[in-house]
PDB file of C-alpha atoms and ligand atoms in Angstrom:
ATOM      1  CA  UNK A 674       0.000   0.000   0.000  1.00  0.00           C
ATOM      2  CA  UNK A 675       1.358   3.402  -0.930  1.00  0.00           C
ATOM      3  CA  UNK A 676       1.382   6.162   1.649  1.00  0.00           C
ATOM      4  CA  UNK A 677      -1.657   8.420   1.760  1.00  0.00           C
ATOM      5  CA  UNK A 678      -0.927  12.118   1.538  1.00  0.00           C
ATOM      6  CA  UNK A 679      -1.230  12.946   5.257  1.00  0.00           C
ATOM      7  CA  UNK A 680       0.878   9.936   6.258  1.00  0.00           C
ATOM      8  CA  UNK A 681       3.507  10.889   3.712  1.00  0.00           C
ATOM      9  CA  UNK A 682       3.602  14.418   5.162  1.00  0.00           C
ATOM     10  CA  UNK A 683       4.085  13.067   8.685  1.00  0.00           C
ATOM     11  CA  UNK A 684       6.818  10.702   7.581  1.00  0.00           C
ATOM     12  CA  UNK A 685       8.767  13.379   5.715  1.00  0.00           C
ATOM     13  CA  UNK A 686       8.587  15.676   8.726  1.00  0.00           C
ATOM     14  CA  UNK A 687       9.387  12.928  11.258  1.00  0.00           C
ATOM     15  CA  UNK A 688      12.581  12.194   9.296  1.00  0.00           C
ATOM     16  CA  UNK A 689      14.082  15.579  10.200  1.00  0.00           C
ATOM     17  CA  UNK A 690      12.542  16.604  13.541  1.00  0.00           C
ATOM     18  CA  UNK A 691      14.552  15.814  16.675  1.00  0.00           C
ATOM     19  CA  UNK A 692      13.972  16.240  20.392  1.00  0.00           C
ATOM     20  CA  UNK A 693      14.447  19.865  21.420  1.00  0.00           C
ATOM     21  CA  UNK A 694      13.569  21.354  18.019  1.00  0.00           C
ATOM     22  CA  UNK A 695      11.416  24.371  17.307  1.00  0.00           C
ATOM     23  CA  UNK A 696       8.698  23.571  14.753  1.00  0.00           C
ATOM     24  CA  UNK A 697       5.550  25.278  13.447  1.00  0.00           C
ATOM     25  CA  UNK A 698       2.010  24.158  12.694  1.00  0.00           C
ATOM     26  CA  UNK A 699       0.829  26.903  10.335  1.00  0.00           C
ATOM     27  CA  UNK A 700      -2.810  25.718  10.345  1.00  0.00           C
ATOM     28  CA  UNK A 701      -4.014  24.235  13.637  1.00  0.00           C
ATOM     29  CA  UNK A 702      -7.378  22.996  12.359  1.00  0.00           C
ATOM     30  CA  UNK A 703      -8.436  20.233  14.712  1.00  0.00           C
ATOM     31  CA  UNK A 704      -4.910  19.781  16.047  1.00  0.00           C
ATOM     32  CA  UNK A 705      -3.789  16.442  14.599  1.00  0.00           C
ATOM     33  CA  UNK A 706      -0.548  17.826  13.176  1.00  0.00           C
ATOM     34  CA  UNK A 707       0.092  19.846  16.345  1.00  0.00           C
ATOM     35  CA  UNK A 708      -0.157  16.721  18.453  1.00  0.00           C
ATOM     36  CA  UNK A 709       2.144  14.849  16.083  1.00  0.00           C
ATOM     37  CA  UNK A 710       4.720  17.669  16.179  1.00  0.00           C
ATOM     38  CA  UNK A 711       4.509  18.018  19.983  1.00  0.00           C
ATOM     39  CA  UNK A 712       5.281  14.315  20.354  1.00  0.00           C
ATOM     40  CA  UNK A 713       8.257  14.548  18.003  1.00  0.00           C
ATOM     41  CA  UNK A 714       9.953  17.551  19.648  1.00  0.00           C
ATOM     42  CA  UNK A 715       9.736  16.046  23.127  1.00  0.00           C
ATOM     43  CA  UNK A 716       9.591  17.838  26.467  1.00  0.00           C
ATOM     44  CA  UNK A 717      12.531  20.103  25.569  1.00  0.00           C
ATOM     45  CA  UNK A 718      11.134  21.175  22.193  1.00  0.00           C
ATOM     46  CA  UNK A 719       8.620  23.805  21.195  1.00  0.00           C
ATOM     47  CA  UNK A 720       5.701  23.912  18.770  1.00  0.00           C
ATOM     48  CA  UNK A 721       4.277  27.232  17.583  1.00  0.00           C
ATOM     49  CA  UNK A 722       0.772  26.887  16.169  1.00  0.00           C
ATOM     50  CA  UNK A 723      -1.356  29.379  14.234  1.00  0.00           C
ATOM     51  CA  UNK A 724      -5.038  29.621  13.372  1.00  0.00           C
ATOM     52  CA  UNK A 725      -7.460  32.445  12.699  1.00  0.00           C
ATOM     53  CA  UNK A 726     -10.454  30.564  14.160  1.00  0.00           C
ATOM     54  CA  UNK A 727     -10.889  30.454  17.946  1.00  0.00           C
ATOM     55  CA  UNK A 728     -12.565  27.042  17.542  1.00  0.00           C
ATOM     56  CA  UNK A 729      -9.386  25.565  16.139  1.00  0.00           C
ATOM     57  CA  UNK A 730      -7.399  26.749  19.160  1.00  0.00           C
ATOM     58  CA  UNK A 731     -10.011  25.307  21.535  1.00  0.00           C
ATOM     59  CA  UNK A 732     -10.029  21.934  19.767  1.00  0.00           C
ATOM     60  CA  UNK A 733      -6.261  21.774  19.548  1.00  0.00           C
ATOM     61  CA  UNK A 734      -5.806  22.666  23.218  1.00  0.00           C
ATOM     62  CA  UNK A 735      -8.289  19.983  24.197  1.00  0.00           C
ATOM     63  CA  UNK A 736      -6.433  17.376  22.147  1.00  0.00           C
ATOM     64  CA  UNK A 737      -3.056  18.407  23.588  1.00  0.00           C
ATOM     65  CA  UNK A 738      -4.379  18.357  27.157  1.00  0.00           C
ATOM     66  CA  UNK A 739      -5.751  14.865  26.659  1.00  0.00           C
ATOM     67  CA  UNK A 740      -2.239  13.708  25.765  1.00  0.00           C
ATOM     68  CA  UNK A 741      -0.258  15.757  28.301  1.00  0.00           C
ATOM     69  CA  UNK A 742       1.394  17.828  25.560  1.00  0.00           C
ATOM     70  CA  UNK A 743       0.054  21.314  26.151  1.00  0.00           C
ATOM     71  CA  UNK A 744       3.195  22.627  27.907  1.00  0.00           C
ATOM     72  CA  UNK A 745       5.368  22.345  24.807  1.00  0.00           C
ATOM     73  CA  UNK A 746       2.987  24.194  22.488  1.00  0.00           C
ATOM     74  CA  UNK A 747       2.322  27.927  22.032  1.00  0.00           C
ATOM     75  CA  UNK A 748      -1.059  28.508  20.398  1.00  0.00           C
ATOM     76  CA  UNK A 749      -1.274  31.770  18.483  1.00  0.00           C
ATOM     77  CA  UNK A 750      -4.696  33.137  17.553  1.00  0.00           C
ATOM     78  CA  UNK A 751      -3.496  34.938  14.426  1.00  0.00           C
ATOM     79  CA  UNK A 752      -2.885  34.251  10.762  1.00  0.00           C
ATOM     80  CA  UNK A 753       0.202  32.298   9.716  1.00  0.00           C
ATOM     81  CA  UNK A 754       1.247  35.368   7.719  1.00  0.00           C
ATOM     82  CA  UNK A 755       2.491  36.712  11.099  1.00  0.00           C
ATOM     83  CA  UNK A 756       4.815  33.712  11.462  1.00  0.00           C
ATOM     84  CA  UNK A 757       8.021  35.639  10.788  1.00  0.00           C
ATOM     85  CA  UNK A 758       7.231  38.100  13.588  1.00  0.00           C
ATOM     86  CA  UNK A 759       6.853  35.252  16.110  1.00  0.00           C
ATOM     87  CA  UNK A 760      10.308  33.804  15.517  1.00  0.00           C
ATOM     88  CA  UNK A 761      13.444  35.693  16.538  1.00  0.00           C
ATOM     89  CA  UNK A 762      16.453  35.931  14.241  1.00  0.00           C
ATOM     90  CA  UNK A 763      18.594  33.555  16.321  1.00  0.00           C
ATOM     91  CA  UNK A 764      15.970  30.778  16.275  1.00  0.00           C
ATOM     92  CA  UNK A 765      16.052  28.042  13.661  1.00  0.00           C
ATOM     93  CA  UNK A 766      12.854  26.286  12.725  1.00  0.00           C
ATOM     94  CA  UNK A 767      13.238  22.604  11.834  1.00  0.00           C
ATOM     95  CA  UNK A 768       9.843  22.041  10.235  1.00  0.00           C
ATOM     96  CA  UNK A 769       6.671  23.849   9.206  1.00  0.00           C
ATOM     97  CA  UNK A 770       3.407  22.049   8.399  1.00  0.00           C
ATOM     98  CA  UNK A 771       0.518  23.532   6.416  1.00  0.00           C
ATOM     99  CA  UNK A 772      -2.838  21.770   5.999  1.00  0.00           C
ATOM    100  CA  UNK A 773      -4.855  24.131   3.832  1.00  0.00           C
ATOM    101  CA  UNK A 774      -8.548  24.576   3.087  1.00  0.00           C
ATOM    102  CA  UNK A 775     -11.304  24.748   5.683  1.00  0.00           C
ATOM    103  CA  UNK A 776     -11.714  23.284   9.138  1.00  0.00           C
ATOM    104  CA  UNK A 777     -13.807  20.106   8.855  1.00  0.00           C
ATOM    105  CA  UNK A 778     -17.090  20.567  10.702  1.00  0.00           C
ATOM    106  CA  UNK A 779     -16.805  24.373  10.816  1.00  0.00           C
ATOM    107  CA  UNK A 780     -17.709  27.270   8.553  1.00  0.00           C
ATOM    108  CA  UNK A 781     -16.596  26.378   5.012  1.00  0.00           C
ATOM    109  CA  UNK A 782     -16.270  30.076   4.193  1.00  0.00           C
ATOM    110  CA  UNK A 783     -13.142  30.377   6.355  1.00  0.00           C
ATOM    111  CA  UNK A 784     -10.569  28.896   4.043  1.00  0.00           C
ATOM    112  CA  UNK A 785      -6.892  29.615   3.660  1.00  0.00           C
ATOM    113  CA  UNK A 786      -6.256  32.275   0.997  1.00  0.00           C
ATOM    114  CA  UNK A 787      -3.519  32.347  -1.659  1.00  0.00           C
ATOM    115  CA  UNK A 788      -2.139  35.727  -0.607  1.00  0.00           C
ATOM    116  CA  UNK A 789      -1.718  34.931   3.075  1.00  0.00           C
ATOM    117  CA  UNK A 790      -0.656  31.334   2.398  1.00  0.00           C
ATOM    118  CA  UNK A 791       2.124  32.583   0.116  1.00  0.00           C
ATOM    119  CA  UNK A 792       3.179  35.270   2.602  1.00  0.00           C
ATOM    120  CA  UNK A 793       3.403  32.619   5.317  1.00  0.00           C
ATOM    121  CA  UNK A 794       5.288  30.233   3.064  1.00  0.00           C
ATOM    122  CA  UNK A 795       7.875  32.870   2.161  1.00  0.00           C
ATOM    123  CA  UNK A 796       8.417  33.612   5.846  1.00  0.00           C
ATOM    124  CA  UNK A 797       8.610  29.892   6.593  1.00  0.00           C
ATOM    125  CA  UNK A 798      11.292  29.487   3.917  1.00  0.00           C
ATOM    126  CA  UNK A 799      13.282  32.305   5.509  1.00  0.00           C
ATOM    127  CA  UNK A 800      13.213  31.000   9.106  1.00  0.00           C
ATOM    128  CA  UNK A 801      13.722  27.343   8.182  1.00  0.00           C
ATOM    129  CA  UNK A 802      16.991  25.686   9.250  1.00  0.00           C
ATOM    130  CA  UNK A 803      19.208  24.141   6.582  1.00  0.00           C
ATOM    131  CA  UNK A 804      18.039  20.518   6.376  1.00  0.00           C
ATOM    132  CA  UNK A 805      14.618  21.560   7.652  1.00  0.00           C
ATOM    133  CA  UNK A 806      11.416  20.695   5.809  1.00  0.00           C
ATOM    134  CA  UNK A 807       8.052  22.234   4.992  1.00  0.00           C
ATOM    135  CA  UNK A 808       4.942  20.171   4.191  1.00  0.00           C
ATOM    136  CA  UNK A 809       1.884  21.656   2.504  1.00  0.00           C
ATOM    137  CA  UNK A 810      -1.297  19.623   1.999  1.00  0.00           C
ATOM    138  CA  UNK A 811      -3.402  21.294  -0.702  1.00  0.00           C
ATOM    139  CA  UNK A 812      -7.075  20.707  -1.441  1.00  0.00           C
ATOM    140  CA  UNK A 813      -7.772  21.738  -5.040  1.00  0.00           C
ATOM    141  CA  UNK A 814     -11.311  20.252  -4.924  1.00  0.00           C
ATOM    142  CA  UNK A 815     -13.131  22.974  -2.975  1.00  0.00           C
ATOM    143  CA  UNK A 816     -14.049  26.426  -4.224  1.00  0.00           C
ATOM    144  CA  UNK A 817     -10.943  28.584  -4.205  1.00  0.00           C
ATOM    145  CA  UNK A 818      -8.722  25.554  -3.633  1.00  0.00           C
ATOM    146  CA  UNK A 819      -7.578  25.212  -7.233  1.00  0.00           C
ATOM    147  CA  UNK A 820      -6.507  28.862  -7.359  1.00  0.00           C
ATOM    148  CA  UNK A 821      -4.537  28.425  -4.151  1.00  0.00           C
ATOM    149  CA  UNK A 822      -2.864  25.270  -5.506  1.00  0.00           C
ATOM    150  CA  UNK A 823      -1.958  27.123  -8.724  1.00  0.00           C
ATOM    151  CA  UNK A 824      -0.502  30.065  -6.786  1.00  0.00           C
ATOM    152  CA  UNK A 825       1.587  27.698  -4.676  1.00  0.00           C
ATOM    153  CA  UNK A 826       2.859  25.833  -7.724  1.00  0.00           C
ATOM    154  CA  UNK A 827       3.858  29.097  -9.396  1.00  0.00           C
ATOM    155  CA  UNK A 828       5.702  30.268  -6.268  1.00  0.00           C
ATOM    156  CA  UNK A 829       7.502  26.960  -5.754  1.00  0.00           C
ATOM    157  CA  UNK A 830       8.702  26.995  -9.354  1.00  0.00           C
ATOM    158  CA  UNK A 831      10.541  30.241  -8.610  1.00  0.00           C
ATOM    159  CA  UNK A 832      12.606  28.725  -5.772  1.00  0.00           C
ATOM    160  CA  UNK A 833      16.250  28.287  -6.726  1.00  0.00           C
ATOM    161  CA  UNK A 834      16.959  24.554  -6.912  1.00  0.00           C
ATOM    162  CA  UNK A 835      20.339  25.097  -5.241  1.00  0.00           C
ATOM    163  CA  UNK A 836      18.579  26.460  -2.172  1.00  0.00           C
ATOM    164  CA  UNK A 837      15.434  24.321  -1.996  1.00  0.00           C
ATOM    165  CA  UNK A 838      14.230  20.948  -3.130  1.00  0.00           C
ATOM    166  CA  UNK A 839      10.512  21.134  -3.840  1.00  0.00           C
ATOM    167  CA  UNK A 840       8.525  18.004  -4.736  1.00  0.00           C
ATOM    168  CA  UNK A 841       4.879  17.108  -5.202  1.00  0.00           C
ATOM    169  CA  UNK A 842       3.237  13.860  -4.086  1.00  0.00           C
ATOM    170  CA  UNK A 843      -0.300  12.618  -4.617  1.00  0.00           C
ATOM    171  CA  UNK A 844      -2.615  10.164  -6.313  1.00  0.00           C
ATOM    172  CA  UNK A 845      -3.222  10.702 -10.027  1.00  0.00           C
ATOM    173  CA  UNK A 846      -6.085   8.197 -10.486  1.00  0.00           C
ATOM    174  CA  UNK A 847      -8.482   9.106  -7.642  1.00  0.00           C
ATOM    175  CA  UNK A 848     -11.879  10.619  -8.335  1.00  0.00           C
ATOM    176  CA  UNK A 849     -13.103  13.969  -7.001  1.00  0.00           C
ATOM    177  CA  UNK A 850      -9.877  16.012  -7.158  1.00  0.00           C
ATOM    178  CA  UNK A 851      -7.983  14.529  -4.212  1.00  0.00           C
ATOM    179  CA  UNK A 852      -5.610  16.537  -2.012  1.00  0.00           C
ATOM    180  CA  UNK A 853      -1.902  16.415  -2.700  1.00  0.00           C
ATOM    181  CA  UNK A 854       1.287  17.249  -0.924  1.00  0.00           C
ATOM    182  CA  UNK A 855       4.185  19.613  -1.517  1.00  0.00           C
ATOM    183  CA  UNK A 856       7.400  18.922   0.371  1.00  0.00           C
ATOM    184  CA  UNK A 857      10.313  21.337   0.596  1.00  0.00           C
ATOM    185  CA  UNK A 858      13.765  20.853   2.016  1.00  0.00           C
ATOM    186  CA  UNK A 859      16.166  23.733   2.552  1.00  0.00           C
ATOM    187  CA  UNK A 860      19.641  23.075   1.160  1.00  0.00           C
ATOM    188  CA  UNK A 861      21.389  26.411   1.739  1.00  0.00           C
ATOM    189  CA  UNK A 862      21.033  29.246   4.246  1.00  0.00           C
ATOM    190  CA  UNK A 863      20.097  31.906   1.684  1.00  0.00           C
ATOM    191  CA  UNK A 864      17.519  31.546  -1.003  1.00  0.00           C
ATOM    192  CA  UNK A 865      15.648  33.541  -3.669  1.00  0.00           C
TER     193      UNK A 865
HETATM  194  N1  SAH B1402      -8.631  20.708   4.936  1.00  0.00           N
HETATM  195  C1  SAH B1402      -8.077  19.995   6.083  1.00  0.00           C
HETATM  196  C2  SAH B1402      -8.099  20.809   7.325  1.00  0.00           C
HETATM  197  C3  SAH B1402      -7.582  22.161   7.101  1.00  0.00           C
HETATM  198  S1  SAH B1402      -7.810  23.100   8.488  1.00  0.00           S
HETATM  199  C4  SAH B1402      -8.847  18.698   6.306  1.00  0.00           C
HETATM  200  O1  SAH B1402      -9.863  18.500   5.645  1.00  0.00           O
HETATM  201  O2  SAH B1402      -8.437  17.903   7.156  1.00  0.00           O
HETATM  202  C5  SAH B1402      -7.268  24.650   7.887  1.00  0.00           C
HETATM  203  C6  SAH B1402      -7.223  25.634   8.987  1.00  0.00           C
HETATM  204  O3  SAH B1402      -6.578  26.792   8.495  1.00  0.00           O
HETATM  205  C7  SAH B1402      -8.596  26.073   9.504  1.00  0.00           C
HETATM  206  O4  SAH B1402      -8.696  25.780  10.876  1.00  0.00           O
HETATM  207  C8  SAH B1402      -8.600  27.595   9.255  1.00  0.00           C
HETATM  208  O5  SAH B1402      -9.210  28.321  10.290  1.00  0.00           O
HETATM  209  C9  SAH B1402      -7.124  27.880   9.197  1.00  0.00           C
HETATM  210  N2  SAH B1402      -6.755  29.133   8.526  1.00  0.00           N
HETATM  211  C10 SAH B1402      -7.391  29.823   7.565  1.00  0.00           C
HETATM  212  N3  SAH B1402      -6.697  30.944   7.257  1.00  0.00           N
HETATM  213  C11 SAH B1402      -5.586  30.947   8.050  1.00  0.00           C
HETATM  214  C12 SAH B1402      -4.476  31.835   8.221  1.00  0.00           C
HETATM  215  N4  SAH B1402      -4.335  32.945   7.502  1.00  0.00           N
HETATM  216  N5  SAH B1402      -3.553  31.526   9.148  1.00  0.00           N
HETATM  217  C13 SAH B1402      -3.663  30.410   9.901  1.00  0.00           C
HETATM  218  N6  SAH B1402      -4.681  29.526   9.781  1.00  0.00           N
HETATM  219  C14 SAH B1402      -5.626  29.802   8.866  1.00  0.00           C
END
């Protein structure tokens, strides 16, 4: 069985995250990725998590509390486009995870937007440690999703291949426009 998109994202991130690392969940949603990251960084690590919906913070906190992980996570009720301002210059971020689209079970009108997603991604690229990775799960099937996927593709194509590896992973023979995954790895300290 081949890896599903979310599993592939977790595996690629798990490969580089070590105990004590600083990592970011750029879209808390219902907190699955936050929990995964909090487990990986251990008691000495730190997870910074962003969401614009209060509900997402509530759900994520509940999930973290249930697993005794809340102490290693900072939940930020703000857009991920403020990510750069939350990380100081001397901090290196090992991994950043994005899971785009809308929060399942909530208002489908609150979706991630190309402009802010790209702003966050650029900031994530800047604060990422060499050898660090970024995962982005994209949902081209919902309204606005295809435009966001196209904007991301266009941006990723501009990244210098000496500074970043950028790959795409996903099923090509599933019905109903399935989600797919972008993975980035930083190769050099400076990019653009
Ligand atoms: N589509 C996924 C879940 C995505 S959740 C699935 O089906 O499993 C995406 C989250 O991004 C939502 O909780 C939403 O509130 C959040 N979001 C939207 N705009 C954002 C922004 N600018 N910064 C941070 N989070 C944002």
